Amino acid sequence: MIKKILLAVSGLGHAEEMLKTLREIPSIESAKVTILHVVQAQNTAATMTTKWENGGKILANAIQTLNLDPSQVSSILREGDPKDVVCQVADEIDADLIVMGSRGLKRLQSILSNSVSQYVFQLSSRPMLLVKDDIYVKRIKRIMVAIDNSDSAKNCLKLALFLLRDIQGGELILANVATDLGGKKSEITEVSSDKNPVLAAAVAEAKSQGVQSRCYISSGKPGEEICRLAEELNIDLLLLGSPDRRPSIAKSFVDIDRLIGSSLSDYVRVNATCPVLLARTIA
């Protein structure tokens, strides 16, 4: 399910640390990795030469840090606008997963500062794993899926089970949030799946693949509740589906409404205290 990973590096090391942790997961330890660094155009040839040299060093350091089998890793140094180049290379190699660092900027800040990770998620339909600068990357054992009856949530469930199936002691946390836009929060409650059809189907699927699972429910504003659950349950990796509702003609353009509007995935991307894997599903 994940055979090709695109790792976009900036030299800060956060994305590299995330990939090292991912590579400990048996189901993707044999995945091929392409490491990408993008050099933006400069005003002078001398400055451009320096940027190319620094870019080469960033790639070399990333390769050394990851310590991968040479047959499983390749590197690309390319000039251009990072957000465009990341999407282009992901398409070129047919990446199953994009891994990037993120500054965790809010929506308007993302637009004004030309946030690469935010724009890549808007422009790409590929799963994308974001790791913010201010979080600690832990060994992955507890994966949480925000579960409901949507296709995007079901897609996340499949991906979570793919990751967990060979992790010794791994645990799937299924979180079902009842929406209360008034912001009234309930207690986080562990429940049996018996009386909840959505949870019951997910638990049955997990059991069929030999994955241990636990179910939790709460109510409140969905984005806030998902982040609260992830923090209080000490989650190592959060999976969240994000349907792409744009018409086909607009797939190559940034979804401005999502950038400046109320987007669940955007809220979680900014506020979650663990790495977030966003899986876009075409609606």
GROMACS .gro file of C-alpha atoms in nm:
model
  283
    1MET     CA    1   0.000   0.000   0.000
    2ILE     CA    2   0.298   0.231   0.063
    3LYS     CA    3   0.578   0.136  -0.173
    4LYS     CA    4   0.709   0.478  -0.275
    5ILE     CA    5   0.770   0.765  -0.033
    6LEU     CA    6   0.861   1.121  -0.126
    7LEU     CA    7   1.052   1.298   0.151
    8ALA     CA    8   1.074   1.674   0.101
    9VAL     CA    9   1.361   1.813   0.310
   10SER     CA   10   1.445   2.170   0.406
   11GLY     CA   11   1.752   2.109   0.620
   12LEU     CA   12   1.577   2.132   0.958
   13GLY     CA   13   1.567   1.757   1.017
   14HIS     CA   14   1.206   1.715   1.126
   15ALA     CA   15   1.088   1.530   0.817
   16GLU     CA   16   1.396   1.307   0.825
   17GLU     CA   17   1.325   1.212   1.188
   18MET     CA   18   0.968   1.127   1.094
   19LEU     CA   19   1.079   0.902   0.811
   20LYS     CA   20   1.329   0.722   1.036
   21THR     CA   21   1.040   0.644   1.269
   22LEU     CA   22   0.820   0.529   0.982
   23ARG     CA   23   1.090   0.297   0.857
   24GLU     CA   24   1.066   0.103   1.183
   25ILE     CA   25   0.718  -0.010   1.076
   26PRO     CA   26   0.754  -0.356   0.916
   27SER     CA   27   0.490  -0.297   0.648
   28ILE     CA   28   0.684  -0.010   0.491
   29GLU     CA   29   1.045  -0.082   0.580
   30SER     CA   30   1.111  -0.195   0.222
   31ALA     CA   31   0.949   0.111   0.061
   32LYS     CA   32   1.166   0.308  -0.181
   33VAL     CA   33   1.241   0.664  -0.072
   34THR     CA   34   1.300   0.966  -0.292
   35ILE     CA   35   1.453   1.262  -0.107
   36LEU     CA   36   1.379   1.600  -0.261
   37HIS     CA   37   1.521   1.943  -0.195
   38VAL     CA   38   1.404   2.242  -0.395
   39VAL     CA   39   1.622   2.543  -0.470
   40GLN     CA   40   1.434   2.863  -0.536
   41ALA     CA   41   1.553   3.093  -0.815
   42GLN     CA   42   1.787   3.372  -0.703
   43ASN     CA   43   1.873   3.715  -0.844
   44THR     CA   44   2.242   3.652  -0.909
   45ALA     CA   45   2.442   3.362  -1.045
   46ALA     CA   46   2.670   3.364  -0.742
   47THR     CA   47   2.378   3.340  -0.501
   48MET     CA   48   2.226   3.065  -0.712
   49THR     CA   49   2.551   2.869  -0.706
   50THR     CA   50   2.561   2.894  -0.327
   51LYS     CA   51   2.202   2.774  -0.305
   52TRP     CA   52   2.280   2.472  -0.523
   53GLU     CA   53   2.582   2.387  -0.310
   54ASN     CA   54   2.382   2.416   0.012
   55GLY     CA   55   2.103   2.209  -0.141
   56GLY     CA   56   2.349   1.932  -0.223
   57LYS     CA   57   2.473   1.936   0.136
   58ILE     CA   58   2.116   1.917   0.270
   59LEU     CA   59   2.047   1.610   0.056
   60ALA     CA   60   2.376   1.446   0.158
   61ASN     CA   61   2.303   1.507   0.528
   62ALA     CA   62   1.951   1.365   0.489
   63ILE     CA   63   2.082   1.051   0.321
   64GLN     CA   64   2.345   1.008   0.591
   65THR     CA   65   2.090   1.063   0.869
   66LEU     CA   66   1.847   0.809   0.728
   67ASN     CA   67   2.121   0.549   0.671
   68LEU     CA   68   1.917   0.365   0.408
   69ASP     CA   69   2.021   0.087   0.176
   70PRO     CA   70   2.146   0.261  -0.144
   71SER     CA   71   1.909   0.045  -0.348
   72GLN     CA   72   1.613   0.194  -0.161
   73VAL     CA   73   1.693   0.563  -0.181
   74SER     CA   74   1.741   0.825  -0.451
   75SER     CA   75   1.778   1.201  -0.432
   76ILE     CA   76   1.658   1.492  -0.642
   77LEU     CA   77   1.784   1.850  -0.634
   78ARG     CA   78   1.564   2.075  -0.844
   79GLU     CA   79   1.507   2.445  -0.904
   80GLY     CA   80   1.163   2.603  -0.882
   81ASP     CA   81   0.879   2.697  -0.652
   82PRO     CA   82   0.885   2.434  -0.375
   83LYS     CA   83   0.509   2.382  -0.356
   84ASP     CA   84   0.487   2.323  -0.731
   85VAL     CA   85   0.798   2.106  -0.751
   86VAL     CA   86   0.692   1.880  -0.463
   87CYS     CA   87   0.363   1.807  -0.640
   88GLN     CA   88   0.538   1.752  -0.975
   89VAL     CA   89   0.793   1.508  -0.833
   90ALA     CA   90   0.523   1.323  -0.638
   91ASP     CA   91   0.342   1.268  -0.967
   92GLU     CA   92   0.662   1.173  -1.151
   93ILE     CA   93   0.752   0.896  -0.907
   94ASP     CA   94   0.387   0.807  -0.836
   95ALA     CA   95   0.442   0.852  -0.461
   96ASP     CA   96   0.213   0.667  -0.223
   97LEU     CA   97   0.301   0.908   0.059
   98ILE     CA   98   0.450   1.257   0.087
   99VAL     CA   99   0.638   1.337   0.409
  100MET     CA  100   0.707   1.701   0.493
  101GLY     CA  101   0.788   1.926   0.783
  102SER     CA  102   0.541   2.198   0.873
  103ARG     CA  103   0.562   2.520   1.070
  104GLY     CA  104   0.202   2.475   1.185
  105LEU     CA  105   0.087   2.811   1.053
  106LYS     CA  106  -0.280   2.900   1.067
  107ARG     CA  107  -0.481   2.953   0.750
  108LEU     CA  108  -0.423   3.323   0.685
  109GLN     CA  109  -0.059   3.295   0.791
  110SER     CA  110  -0.020   3.005   0.548
  111ILE     CA  111  -0.140   3.219   0.260
  112LEU     CA  112   0.066   3.524   0.351
  113SER     CA  113   0.386   3.328   0.414
  114ASN     CA  114   0.342   3.102   0.109
  115SER     CA  115   0.332   2.785   0.321
  116VAL     CA  116   0.463   2.493   0.117
  117SER     CA  117   0.301   2.211   0.315
  118GLN     CA  118  -0.041   2.376   0.314
  119TYR     CA  119  -0.037   2.436  -0.059
  120VAL     CA  120   0.093   2.088  -0.138
  121PHE     CA  121  -0.196   1.936   0.053
  122GLN     CA  122  -0.438   2.157  -0.135
  123LEU     CA  123  -0.294   2.066  -0.474
  124SER     CA  124  -0.220   1.696  -0.431
  125SER     CA  125  -0.456   1.403  -0.391
  126ARG     CA  126  -0.182   1.188  -0.235
  127PRO     CA  127  -0.164   1.102   0.137
  128MET     CA  128   0.056   1.350   0.317
  129LEU     CA  129   0.227   1.314   0.654
  130LEU     CA  130   0.305   1.641   0.828
  131VAL     CA  131   0.534   1.683   1.125
  132LYS     CA  132   0.537   2.023   1.294
  133ASP     CA  133   0.853   2.188   1.414
  134ASP     CA  134   0.736   2.194   1.776
  135ILE     CA  135   0.638   1.831   1.832
  136TYR     CA  136   0.832   1.529   1.948
  137VAL     CA  137   0.837   1.236   1.707
  138LYS     CA  138   0.778   0.911   1.894
  139ARG     CA  139   0.801   0.549   1.796
  140ILE     CA  140   0.469   0.460   1.636
  141LYS     CA  141   0.254   0.214   1.831
  142ARG     CA  142  -0.075   0.395   1.894
  143ILE     CA  143  -0.248   0.518   1.580
  144MET     CA  144  -0.573   0.708   1.599
  145VAL     CA  145  -0.832   0.730   1.323
  146ALA     CA  146  -1.109   0.987   1.340
  147ILE     CA  147  -1.383   0.751   1.233
  148ASP     CA  148  -1.727   0.821   1.090
  149ASN     CA  149  -1.925   0.681   0.799
  150SER     CA  150  -1.742   0.879   0.530
  151ASP     CA  151  -1.533   0.725   0.253
  152SER     CA  152  -1.233   0.930   0.363
  153ALA     CA  153  -1.251   0.788   0.716
  154LYS     CA  154  -1.279   0.435   0.579
  155ASN     CA  155  -0.975   0.501   0.362
  156CYS     CA  156  -0.783   0.616   0.671
  157LEU     CA  157  -0.889   0.301   0.855
  158LYS     CA  158  -0.742   0.084   0.578
  159LEU     CA  159  -0.418   0.279   0.587
  160ALA     CA  160  -0.396   0.259   0.967
  161LEU     CA  161  -0.447  -0.118   0.960
  162PHE     CA  162  -0.181  -0.151   0.690
  163LEU     CA  163   0.064   0.029   0.918
  164LEU     CA  164  -0.036  -0.152   1.238
  165ARG     CA  165  -0.076  -0.510   1.125
  166ASP     CA  166   0.289  -0.607   1.186
  167ILE     CA  167   0.368  -0.373   1.478
  168GLN     CA  168   0.413  -0.581   1.792
  169GLY     CA  169   0.197  -0.429   2.064
  170GLY     CA  170   0.042  -0.186   1.818
  171GLU     CA  171  -0.301  -0.045   1.896
  172LEU     CA  172  -0.569   0.121   1.686
  173ILE     CA  173  -0.764   0.399   1.856
  174LEU     CA  174  -1.101   0.468   1.693
  175ALA     CA  175  -1.241   0.810   1.782
  176ASN     CA  176  -1.599   0.904   1.701
  177VAL     CA  177  -1.691   1.268   1.767
  178ALA     CA  178  -2.050   1.390   1.788
  179THR     CA  179  -2.060   1.743   1.648
  180ASP     CA  180  -2.167   2.022   1.879
  181LEU     CA  181  -2.087   2.349   1.707
  182GLY     CA  182  -2.180   2.533   2.023
  183GLY     CA  183  -1.854   2.406   2.162
  184LYS     CA  184  -1.999   2.217   2.458
  185LYS     CA  185  -1.750   1.941   2.536
  186SER     CA  186  -1.831   1.601   2.680
  187GLU     CA  187  -1.608   1.364   2.870
  188ILE     CA  188  -1.384   1.140   2.661
  189THR     CA  189  -1.539   0.798   2.715
  190GLU     CA  190  -1.411   0.454   2.622
  191VAL     CA  191  -1.699   0.249   2.484
  192SER     CA  192  -1.785  -0.089   2.344
  193SER     CA  193  -1.854  -0.090   1.972
  194ASP     CA  194  -2.169  -0.302   2.010
  195LYS     CA  195  -2.421  -0.019   1.988
  196ASN     CA  196  -2.238   0.200   1.737
  197PRO     CA  197  -2.257   0.065   1.379
  198VAL     CA  198  -1.966   0.281   1.256
  199LEU     CA  199  -1.738   0.168   1.537
  200ALA     CA  200  -1.858  -0.191   1.513
  201ALA     CA  201  -1.763  -0.217   1.145
  202ALA     CA  202  -1.419  -0.065   1.209
  203VAL     CA  203  -1.352  -0.294   1.505
  204ALA     CA  204  -1.454  -0.599   1.301
  205GLU     CA  205  -1.216  -0.496   1.023
  206ALA     CA  206  -0.932  -0.449   1.271
  207LYS     CA  207  -1.002  -0.786   1.434
  208SER     CA  208  -0.997  -0.959   1.096
  209GLN     CA  209  -0.640  -0.831   1.048
  210GLY     CA  210  -0.526  -0.916   1.398
  211VAL     CA  211  -0.504  -0.555   1.517
  212GLN     CA  212  -0.606  -0.462   1.871
  213SER     CA  213  -0.846  -0.169   1.890
  214ARG     CA  214  -1.016   0.054   2.145
  215CYS     CA  215  -1.307   0.293   2.089
  216TYR     CA  216  -1.366   0.639   2.230
  217ILE     CA  217  -1.644   0.890   2.189
  218SER     CA  218  -1.682   1.256   2.275
  219SER     CA  219  -1.874   1.561   2.155
  220GLY     CA  220  -1.789   1.921   2.072
  221LYS     CA  221  -1.635   2.106   1.781
  222PRO     CA  222  -1.484   1.827   1.565
  223GLY     CA  223  -1.140   1.978   1.512
  224GLU     CA  224  -1.093   2.067   1.876
  225GLU     CA  225  -1.219   1.728   1.992
  226ILE     CA  226  -0.995   1.531   1.758
  227CYS     CA  227  -0.692   1.723   1.883
  228ARG     CA  228  -0.804   1.682   2.247
  229LEU     CA  229  -0.848   1.307   2.202
  230ALA     CA  230  -0.508   1.271   2.036
  231GLU     CA  231  -0.336   1.456   2.319
  232GLU     CA  232  -0.516   1.294   2.612
  233LEU     CA  233  -0.483   0.943   2.467
  234ASN     CA  234  -0.110   0.994   2.399
  235ILE     CA  235  -0.140   0.918   2.027
  236ASP     CA  236   0.177   0.864   1.821
  237LEU     CA  237   0.019   0.922   1.479
  238LEU     CA  238  -0.319   1.067   1.383
  239LEU     CA  239  -0.493   0.978   1.056
  240LEU     CA  240  -0.759   1.210   0.923
  241GLY     CA  241  -0.952   1.194   0.598
  242SER     CA  242  -1.018   1.504   0.394
  243PRO     CA  243  -1.259   1.473   0.099
  244ASP     CA  244  -1.175   1.679  -0.207
  245ARG     CA  245  -1.500   1.833  -0.322
  246ARG     CA  246  -1.358   2.049  -0.600
  247PRO     CA  247  -1.484   1.985  -0.955
  248SER     CA  248  -1.239   1.809  -1.187
  249ILE     CA  249  -1.162   2.129  -1.377
  250ALA     CA  250  -1.033   2.290  -1.055
  251LYS     CA  251  -0.811   2.008  -0.927
  252SER     CA  252  -0.492   2.189  -1.030
  253PHE     CA  253  -0.583   2.507  -0.843
  254VAL     CA  254  -0.560   2.587  -0.475
  255ASP     CA  255  -0.892   2.555  -0.296
  256ILE     CA  256  -0.905   2.910  -0.160
  257ASP     CA  257  -1.231   2.844   0.026
  258ARG     CA  258  -1.056   2.575   0.226
  259LEU     CA  259  -0.752   2.792   0.285
  260ILE     CA  260  -0.949   3.078   0.438
  261GLY     CA  261  -1.262   2.897   0.551
  262SER     CA  262  -1.347   2.644   0.816
  263SER     CA  263  -1.150   2.330   0.729
  264LEU     CA  264  -1.136   2.041   0.972
  265SER     CA  265  -0.811   1.907   0.828
  266ASP     CA  266  -0.652   2.251   0.843
  267TYR     CA  267  -0.747   2.297   1.209
  268VAL     CA  268  -0.606   1.956   1.303
  269ARG     CA  269  -0.292   2.013   1.097
  270VAL     CA  270  -0.219   2.329   1.294
  271ASN     CA  271  -0.324   2.223   1.645
  272ALA     CA  272  -0.256   1.849   1.685
  273THR     CA  273   0.027   1.760   1.922
  274CYS     CA  274   0.135   1.457   1.718
  275PRO     CA  275   0.226   1.397   1.352
  276VAL     CA  276  -0.081   1.407   1.126
  277LEU     CA  277  -0.134   1.194   0.817
  278LEU     CA  278  -0.392   1.358   0.592
  279ALA     CA  279  -0.549   1.132   0.333
  280ARG     CA  280  -0.746   1.305   0.064
  281THR     CA  281  -1.033   1.112  -0.091
  282ILE     CA  282  -1.206   1.226  -0.406
  283ALA     CA  283  -1.572   1.289  -0.324
   0.00000   0.00000   0.00000
